[in-house]
CSV table of C-alpha atoms and ligand atoms in Angstrom, one decimal:
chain,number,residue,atom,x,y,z
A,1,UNK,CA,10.2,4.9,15.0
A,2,UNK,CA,7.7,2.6,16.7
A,3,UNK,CA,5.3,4.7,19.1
A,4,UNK,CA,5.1,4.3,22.9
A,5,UNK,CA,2.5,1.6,22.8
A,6,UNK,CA,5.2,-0.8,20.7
A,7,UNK,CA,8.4,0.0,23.2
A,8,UNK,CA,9.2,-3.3,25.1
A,9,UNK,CA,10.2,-2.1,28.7
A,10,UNK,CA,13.2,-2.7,30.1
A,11,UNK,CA,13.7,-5.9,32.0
A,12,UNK,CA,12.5,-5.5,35.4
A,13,UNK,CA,14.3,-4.8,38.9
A,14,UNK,CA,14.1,-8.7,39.6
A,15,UNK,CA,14.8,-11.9,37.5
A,16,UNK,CA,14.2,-15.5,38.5
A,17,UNK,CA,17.0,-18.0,38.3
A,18,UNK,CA,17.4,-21.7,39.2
A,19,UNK,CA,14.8,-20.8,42.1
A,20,UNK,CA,15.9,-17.1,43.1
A,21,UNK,CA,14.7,-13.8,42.8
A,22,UNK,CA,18.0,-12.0,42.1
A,23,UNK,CA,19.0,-8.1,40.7
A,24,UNK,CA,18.2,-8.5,36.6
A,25,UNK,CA,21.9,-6.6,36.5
A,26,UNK,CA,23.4,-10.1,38.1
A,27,UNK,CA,21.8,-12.5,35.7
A,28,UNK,CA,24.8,-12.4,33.2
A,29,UNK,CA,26.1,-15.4,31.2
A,30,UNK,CA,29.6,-16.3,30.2
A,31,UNK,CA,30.9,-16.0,26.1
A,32,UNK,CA,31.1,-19.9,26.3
A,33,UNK,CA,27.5,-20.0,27.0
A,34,UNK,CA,26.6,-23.4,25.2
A,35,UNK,CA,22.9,-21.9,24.4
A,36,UNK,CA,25.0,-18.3,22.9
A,37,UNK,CA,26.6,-20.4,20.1
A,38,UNK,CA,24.1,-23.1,19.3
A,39,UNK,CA,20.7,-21.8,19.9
A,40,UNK,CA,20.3,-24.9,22.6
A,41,UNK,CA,17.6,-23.1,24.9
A,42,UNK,CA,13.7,-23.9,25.0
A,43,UNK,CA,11.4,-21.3,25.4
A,44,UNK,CA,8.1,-19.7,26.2
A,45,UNK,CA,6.2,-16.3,25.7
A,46,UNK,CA,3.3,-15.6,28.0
A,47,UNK,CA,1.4,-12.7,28.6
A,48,UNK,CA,-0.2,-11.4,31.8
A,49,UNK,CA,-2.5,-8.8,31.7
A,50,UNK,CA,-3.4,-5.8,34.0
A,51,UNK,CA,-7.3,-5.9,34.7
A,52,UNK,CA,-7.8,-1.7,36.5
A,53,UNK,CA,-11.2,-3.2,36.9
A,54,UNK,CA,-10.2,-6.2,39.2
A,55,UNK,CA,-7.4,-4.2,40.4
A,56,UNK,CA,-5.4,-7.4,39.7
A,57,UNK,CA,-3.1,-9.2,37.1
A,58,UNK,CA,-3.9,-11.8,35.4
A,59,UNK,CA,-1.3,-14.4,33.4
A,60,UNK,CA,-2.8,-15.7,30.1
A,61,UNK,CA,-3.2,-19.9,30.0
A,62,UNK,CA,0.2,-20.2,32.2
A,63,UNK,CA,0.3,-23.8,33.0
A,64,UNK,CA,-0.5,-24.5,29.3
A,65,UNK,CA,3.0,-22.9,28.5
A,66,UNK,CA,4.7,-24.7,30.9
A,67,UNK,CA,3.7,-27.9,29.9
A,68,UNK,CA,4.4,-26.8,26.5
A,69,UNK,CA,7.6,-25.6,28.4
A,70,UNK,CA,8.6,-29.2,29.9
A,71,UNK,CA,7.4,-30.9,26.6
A,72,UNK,CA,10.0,-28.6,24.5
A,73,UNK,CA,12.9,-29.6,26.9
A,74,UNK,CA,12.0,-33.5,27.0
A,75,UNK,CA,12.4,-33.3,23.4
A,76,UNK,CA,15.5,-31.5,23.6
A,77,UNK,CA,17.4,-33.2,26.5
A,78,UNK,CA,17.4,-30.3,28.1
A,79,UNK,CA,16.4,-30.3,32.2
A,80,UNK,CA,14.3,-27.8,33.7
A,81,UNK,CA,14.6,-28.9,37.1
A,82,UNK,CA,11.4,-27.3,38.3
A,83,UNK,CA,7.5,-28.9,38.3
A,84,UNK,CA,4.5,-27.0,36.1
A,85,UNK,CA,3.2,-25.9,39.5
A,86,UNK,CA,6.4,-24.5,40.7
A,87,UNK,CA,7.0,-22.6,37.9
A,88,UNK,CA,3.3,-20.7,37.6
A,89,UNK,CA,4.0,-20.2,41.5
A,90,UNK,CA,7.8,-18.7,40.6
A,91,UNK,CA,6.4,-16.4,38.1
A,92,UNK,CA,3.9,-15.0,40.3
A,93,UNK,CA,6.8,-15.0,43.1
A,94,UNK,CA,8.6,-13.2,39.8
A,95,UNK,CA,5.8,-10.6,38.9
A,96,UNK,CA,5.0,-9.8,42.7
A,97,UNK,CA,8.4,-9.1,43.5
A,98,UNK,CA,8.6,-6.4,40.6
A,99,UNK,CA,5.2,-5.1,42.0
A,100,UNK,CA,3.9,-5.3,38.1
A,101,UNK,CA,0.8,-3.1,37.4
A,102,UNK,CA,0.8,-3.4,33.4
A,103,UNK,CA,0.7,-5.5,30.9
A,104,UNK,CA,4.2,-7.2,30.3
A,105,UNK,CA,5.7,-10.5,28.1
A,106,UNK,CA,7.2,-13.2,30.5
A,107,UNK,CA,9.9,-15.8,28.8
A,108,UNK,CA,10.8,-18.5,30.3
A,109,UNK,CA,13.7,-19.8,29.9
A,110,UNK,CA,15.7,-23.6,30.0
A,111,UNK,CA,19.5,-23.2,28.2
A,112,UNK,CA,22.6,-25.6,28.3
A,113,UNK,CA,24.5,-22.7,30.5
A,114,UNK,CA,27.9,-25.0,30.3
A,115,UNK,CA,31.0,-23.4,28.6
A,116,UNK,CA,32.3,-25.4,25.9
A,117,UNK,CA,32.1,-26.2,22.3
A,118,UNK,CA,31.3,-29.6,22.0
A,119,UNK,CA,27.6,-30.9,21.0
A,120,UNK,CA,27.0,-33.5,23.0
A,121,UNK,CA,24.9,-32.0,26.0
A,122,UNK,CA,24.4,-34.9,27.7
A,123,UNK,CA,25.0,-34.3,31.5
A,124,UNK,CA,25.8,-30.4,30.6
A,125,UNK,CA,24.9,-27.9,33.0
A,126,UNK,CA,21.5,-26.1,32.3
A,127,UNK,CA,19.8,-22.9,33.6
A,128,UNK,CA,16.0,-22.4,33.9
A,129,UNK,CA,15.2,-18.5,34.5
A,130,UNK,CA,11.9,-16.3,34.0
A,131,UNK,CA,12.4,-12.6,33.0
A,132,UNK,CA,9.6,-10.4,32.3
A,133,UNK,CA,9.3,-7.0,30.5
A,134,UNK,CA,6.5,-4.1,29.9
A,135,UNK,CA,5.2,-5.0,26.9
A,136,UNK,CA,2.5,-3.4,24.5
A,137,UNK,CA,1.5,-4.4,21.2
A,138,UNK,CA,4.3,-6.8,19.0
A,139,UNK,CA,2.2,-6.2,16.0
A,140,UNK,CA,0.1,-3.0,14.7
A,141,UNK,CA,-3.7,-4.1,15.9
A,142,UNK,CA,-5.0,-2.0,13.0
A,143,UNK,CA,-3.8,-4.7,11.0
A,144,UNK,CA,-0.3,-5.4,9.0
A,145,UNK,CA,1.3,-6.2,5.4
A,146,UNK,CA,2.8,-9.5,5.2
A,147,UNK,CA,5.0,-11.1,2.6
A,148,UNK,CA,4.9,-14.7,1.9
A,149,UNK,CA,9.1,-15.0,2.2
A,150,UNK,CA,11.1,-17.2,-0.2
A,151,UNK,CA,12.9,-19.1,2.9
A,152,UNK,CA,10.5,-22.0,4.0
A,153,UNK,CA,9.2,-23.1,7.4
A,154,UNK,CA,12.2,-26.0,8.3
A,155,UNK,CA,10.3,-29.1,8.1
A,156,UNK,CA,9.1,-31.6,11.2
A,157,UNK,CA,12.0,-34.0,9.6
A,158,UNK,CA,14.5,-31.1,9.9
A,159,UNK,CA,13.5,-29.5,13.3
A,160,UNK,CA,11.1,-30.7,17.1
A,161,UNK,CA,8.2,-28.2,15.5
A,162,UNK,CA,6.6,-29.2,18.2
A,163,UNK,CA,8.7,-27.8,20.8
A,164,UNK,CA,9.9,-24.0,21.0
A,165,UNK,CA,13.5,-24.5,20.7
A,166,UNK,CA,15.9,-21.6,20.7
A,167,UNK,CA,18.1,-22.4,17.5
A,168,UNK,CA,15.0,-23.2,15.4
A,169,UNK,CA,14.3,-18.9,15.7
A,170,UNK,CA,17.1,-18.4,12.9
A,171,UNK,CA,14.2,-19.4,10.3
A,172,UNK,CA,12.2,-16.9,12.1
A,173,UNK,CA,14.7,-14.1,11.9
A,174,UNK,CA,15.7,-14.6,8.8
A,175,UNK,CA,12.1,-14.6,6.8
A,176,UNK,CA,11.2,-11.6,9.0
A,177,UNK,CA,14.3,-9.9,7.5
A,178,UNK,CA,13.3,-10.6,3.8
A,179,UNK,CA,10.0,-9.4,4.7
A,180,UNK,CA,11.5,-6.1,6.2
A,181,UNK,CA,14.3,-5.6,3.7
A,182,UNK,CA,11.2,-5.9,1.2
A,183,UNK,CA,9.0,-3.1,2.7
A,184,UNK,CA,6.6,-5.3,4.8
A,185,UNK,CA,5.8,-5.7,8.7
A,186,UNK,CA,6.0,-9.6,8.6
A,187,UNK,CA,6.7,-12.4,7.0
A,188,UNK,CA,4.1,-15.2,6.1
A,189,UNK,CA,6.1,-19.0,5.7
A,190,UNK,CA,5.3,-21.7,2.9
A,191,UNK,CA,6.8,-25.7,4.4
A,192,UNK,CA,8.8,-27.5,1.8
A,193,UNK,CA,5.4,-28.9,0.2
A,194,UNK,CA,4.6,-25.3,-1.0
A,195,UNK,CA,1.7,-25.1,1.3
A,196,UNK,CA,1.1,-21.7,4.2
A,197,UNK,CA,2.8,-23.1,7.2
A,198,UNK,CA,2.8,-20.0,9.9
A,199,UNK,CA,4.3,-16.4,10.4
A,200,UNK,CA,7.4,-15.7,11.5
A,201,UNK,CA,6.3,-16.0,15.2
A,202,UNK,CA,2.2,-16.3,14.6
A,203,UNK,CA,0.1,-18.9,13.5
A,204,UNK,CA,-2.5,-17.7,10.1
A,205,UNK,CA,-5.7,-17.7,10.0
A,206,UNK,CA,-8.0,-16.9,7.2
A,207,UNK,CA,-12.0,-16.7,6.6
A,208,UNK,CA,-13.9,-17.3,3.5
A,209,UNK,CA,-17.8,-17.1,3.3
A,210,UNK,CA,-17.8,-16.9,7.1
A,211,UNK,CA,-15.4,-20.4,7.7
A,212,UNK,CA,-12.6,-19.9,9.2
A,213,UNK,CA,-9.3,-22.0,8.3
A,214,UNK,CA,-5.9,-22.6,9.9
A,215,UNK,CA,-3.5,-25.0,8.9
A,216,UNK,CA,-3.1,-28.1,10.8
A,217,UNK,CA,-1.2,-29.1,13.6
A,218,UNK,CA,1.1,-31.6,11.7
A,219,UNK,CA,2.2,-29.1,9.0
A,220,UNK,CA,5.4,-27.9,10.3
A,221,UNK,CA,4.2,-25.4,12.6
A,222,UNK,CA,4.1,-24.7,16.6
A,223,UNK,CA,1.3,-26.0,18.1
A,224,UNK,CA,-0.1,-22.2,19.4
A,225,UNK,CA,-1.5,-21.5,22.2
A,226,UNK,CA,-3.4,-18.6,21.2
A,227,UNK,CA,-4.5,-21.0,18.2
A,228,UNK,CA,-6.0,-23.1,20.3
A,229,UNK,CA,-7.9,-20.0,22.1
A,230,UNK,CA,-9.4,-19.0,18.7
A,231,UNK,CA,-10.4,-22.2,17.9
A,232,UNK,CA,-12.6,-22.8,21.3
A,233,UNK,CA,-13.9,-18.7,21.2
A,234,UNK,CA,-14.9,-19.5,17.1
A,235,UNK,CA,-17.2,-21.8,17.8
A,236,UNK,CA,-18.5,-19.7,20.8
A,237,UNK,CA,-19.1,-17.1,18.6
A,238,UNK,CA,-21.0,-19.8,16.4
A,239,UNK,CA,-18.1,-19.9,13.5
A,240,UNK,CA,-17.2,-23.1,12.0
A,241,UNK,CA,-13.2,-23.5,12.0
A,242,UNK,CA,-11.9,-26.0,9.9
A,243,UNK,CA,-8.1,-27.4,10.2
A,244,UNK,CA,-7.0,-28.0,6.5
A,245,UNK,CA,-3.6,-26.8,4.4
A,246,UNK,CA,-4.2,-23.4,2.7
A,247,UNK,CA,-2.0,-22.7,-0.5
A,248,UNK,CA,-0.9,-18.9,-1.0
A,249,UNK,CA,-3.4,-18.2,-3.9
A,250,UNK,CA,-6.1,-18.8,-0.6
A,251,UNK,CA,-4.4,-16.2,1.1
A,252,UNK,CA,-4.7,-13.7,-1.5
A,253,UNK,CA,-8.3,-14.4,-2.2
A,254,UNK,CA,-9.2,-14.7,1.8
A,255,UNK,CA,-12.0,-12.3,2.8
A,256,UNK,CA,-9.9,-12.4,5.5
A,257,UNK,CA,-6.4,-12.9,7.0
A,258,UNK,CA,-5.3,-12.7,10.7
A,259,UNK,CA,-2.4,-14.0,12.9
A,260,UNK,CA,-2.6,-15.7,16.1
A,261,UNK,CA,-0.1,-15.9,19.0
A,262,UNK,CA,0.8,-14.7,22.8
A,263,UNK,CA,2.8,-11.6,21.3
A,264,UNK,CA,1.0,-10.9,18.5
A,265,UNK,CA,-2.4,-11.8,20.0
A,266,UNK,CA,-5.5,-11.3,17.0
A,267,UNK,CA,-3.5,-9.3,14.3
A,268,UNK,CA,-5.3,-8.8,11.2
A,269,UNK,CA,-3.6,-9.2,7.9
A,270,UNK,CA,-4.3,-6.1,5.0
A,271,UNK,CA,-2.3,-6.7,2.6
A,272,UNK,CA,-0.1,-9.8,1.4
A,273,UNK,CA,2.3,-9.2,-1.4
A,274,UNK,CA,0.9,-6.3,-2.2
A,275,UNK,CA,-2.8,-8.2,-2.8
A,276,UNK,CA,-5.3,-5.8,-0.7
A,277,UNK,CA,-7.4,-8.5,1.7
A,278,UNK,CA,-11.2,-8.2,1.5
A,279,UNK,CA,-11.6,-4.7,1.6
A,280,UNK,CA,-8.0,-3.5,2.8
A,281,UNK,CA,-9.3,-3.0,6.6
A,282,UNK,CA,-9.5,-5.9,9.4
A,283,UNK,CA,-12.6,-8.0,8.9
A,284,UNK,CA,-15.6,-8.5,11.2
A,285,UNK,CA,-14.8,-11.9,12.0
A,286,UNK,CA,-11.4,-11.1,13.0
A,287,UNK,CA,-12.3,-7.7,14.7
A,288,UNK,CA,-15.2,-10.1,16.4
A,289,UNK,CA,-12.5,-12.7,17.2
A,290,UNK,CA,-9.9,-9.7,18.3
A,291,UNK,CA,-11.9,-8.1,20.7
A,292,UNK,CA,-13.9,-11.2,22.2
A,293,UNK,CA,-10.2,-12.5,23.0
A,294,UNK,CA,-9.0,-8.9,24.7
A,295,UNK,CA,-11.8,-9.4,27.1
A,296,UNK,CA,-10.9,-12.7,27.5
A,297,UNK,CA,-7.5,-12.3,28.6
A,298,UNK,CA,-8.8,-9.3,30.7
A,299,UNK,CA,-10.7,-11.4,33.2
A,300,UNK,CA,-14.1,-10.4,31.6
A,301,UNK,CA,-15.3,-13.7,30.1
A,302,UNK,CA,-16.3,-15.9,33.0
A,303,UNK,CA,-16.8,-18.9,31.3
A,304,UNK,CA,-12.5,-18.8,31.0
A,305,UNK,CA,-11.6,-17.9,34.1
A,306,UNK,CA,-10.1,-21.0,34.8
A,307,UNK,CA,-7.3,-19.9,32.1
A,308,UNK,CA,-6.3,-16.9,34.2
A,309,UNK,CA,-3.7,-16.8,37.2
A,310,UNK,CA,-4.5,-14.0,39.2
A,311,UNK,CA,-1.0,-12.7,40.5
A,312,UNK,CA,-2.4,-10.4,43.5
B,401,PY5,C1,8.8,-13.6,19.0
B,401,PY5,C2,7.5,-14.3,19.3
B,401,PY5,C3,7.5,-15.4,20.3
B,401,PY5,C4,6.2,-16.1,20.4
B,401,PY5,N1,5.7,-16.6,19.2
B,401,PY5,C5,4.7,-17.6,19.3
B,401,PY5,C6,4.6,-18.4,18.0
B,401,PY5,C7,3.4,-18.9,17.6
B,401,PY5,C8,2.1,-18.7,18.4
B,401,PY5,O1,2.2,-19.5,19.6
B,401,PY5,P1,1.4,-19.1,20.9
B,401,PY5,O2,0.0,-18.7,20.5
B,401,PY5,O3,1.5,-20.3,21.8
B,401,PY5,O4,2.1,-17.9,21.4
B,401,PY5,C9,3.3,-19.6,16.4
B,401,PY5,N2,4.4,-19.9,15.6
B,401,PY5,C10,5.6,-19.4,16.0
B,401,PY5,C11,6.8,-19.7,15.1
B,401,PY5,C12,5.8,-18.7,17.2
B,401,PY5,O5,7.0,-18.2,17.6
B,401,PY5,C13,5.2,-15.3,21.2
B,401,PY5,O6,5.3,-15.1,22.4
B,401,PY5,O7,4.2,-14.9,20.5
């Protein structure tokens, strides 16, 4: 049973919807849901982060994610209906209105809310709603087993990569349950040319002789935005990140192995398929990279202010 730390909250009193605050009780869909039966939705997860020292709350890169946000439902036909500004201001209107003091997950959310079956949404109804829960760790911090899973990452040909679309989480779902089933925490994804594409809901990075590596941007993977954090703070910290494809025997023989993204945040990775990483603990670099980001996202870097929204 996952500790205290690891329990996401219940939703919260209030929910926004198509530009109102209303009871989360109220914000129910019907069975015909278009989104329900054919994963049509786009989606974001950001994180805001309670700062005891500034007595204030502060949400992680938020207009990033909603341009991510808007570029997702371009892609997908889908409308939003709302501006970038608009929706930073609604989920402050969102998190003020639940009076949140603690760390919690928002989602955003843009769906094809029409009933019925057919697949042409074209001039279908949508929804755009914000929720947001308590939220502690996704992933252990002290670091996690991972298991590079027999399903592939779908491919840019098969799937928008670029956007975070709903549907395109069955992949997800189903290599994190071979990865369970199998006796690991997550699931680490090849794309159909045999090379490390991402985690189920994490991007990988790995360090060898003090370079860091992630795969790039065009291999069948989402665009992170926690990525792109690690990449700027790297080369604050003086490392030297380079974007390049990373087959599985690189994992294995990676000094170090860590995932990136809003839930997961800096996760180091131990142990893949059973191969102990480095030593078997989290590296320096990541541990470096992990706590430099925590501050970060805390309010107590300066120099990235600019990438918090202060809610109060
Ligand atoms: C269930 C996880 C949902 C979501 N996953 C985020 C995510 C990332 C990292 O992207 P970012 O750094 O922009 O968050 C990479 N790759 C995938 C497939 C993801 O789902 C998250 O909120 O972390």
């Amino acid at each position: 049973m996952l500790n205290k730390e690891f329990i996401v909250g219940e939703l919260m009193k209030y929910v926004w919807v198509n530009g109102k605050l209303i009871p989360e009780r109220e914000a129910v869909i019907p069975i015909l849901t278009h989104a329900l039966h054919y994963g049509t939705s786009v989606f974001e997860g950001i994180r805001a982060y309670w700062s005891p020292e500034s007595n204030n709350l502060y949400i992680f890169r938020a207009r990033d994610h909603y341009i991510r946000f808007h570029n997702s439902a371009k892609i997908m036909g889908i409308k939003v209906g709302y501006g970038i500004d608009e929706l930073v201001d609604a989920t402050v209107e969102l998190l003020k209105a639940n009076e949140v003091r603690e760390n919690v997950y928002i989602r955003p959310i843009a769906f094809v809310s029409a009933s019925t079956v057919n697949l042409d949404i074209r001039d279908l109804e949508t929804t755009t709603a914000i929720i947001a829960i308590p939220f502690g760790h996704y992933l252990e911090p002290k670091g996690v087993r991972a298991k590079v899973v027999s399903w592939l990452r779908v491919h840019n040909s098969m799937f928008p990569m670029k956007a975070k679309v709903g549907g395109i989480y069955v992949n997800s779902v189903i290599a994190l349950l071979d990865a369970k089933i199998s006796g690991f925490d997550e699931a680490i994804l090849l794309n159909r040319d045999g090379y490390v594409a991402e985690g189920s809901g994490e991007n990988v990075f790995i360090v060898k002789d003090g370079v860091l590596y992630t795969p790039p941007t065009y291999d069948s993977i989402l665009e992170g935005i926690t990525r792109d954090t690690v990449i700027t703070i790297a080369k604050d910290l003086g490392l030297t990140v380079i974007e390049k494809r990373i087959t599985r025997e690189e994992l294995y023989t990676a000094d170090e192995v860590f995932f990136t993204g809003t839930a997961a945040e800096v996760t180091p990775v131990v142990n893949i398929d059973g191969r102990v990483i480095g030593n078997g603990q989290p590296g320096p670099i990541t541990l470096k990279i992990r706590s430099y980001y925590m501050d970060l996202v805390h309010g107590k870097v300066s120099k990235y202010m600019s990438w918090l929204t202060p809610v109060y």
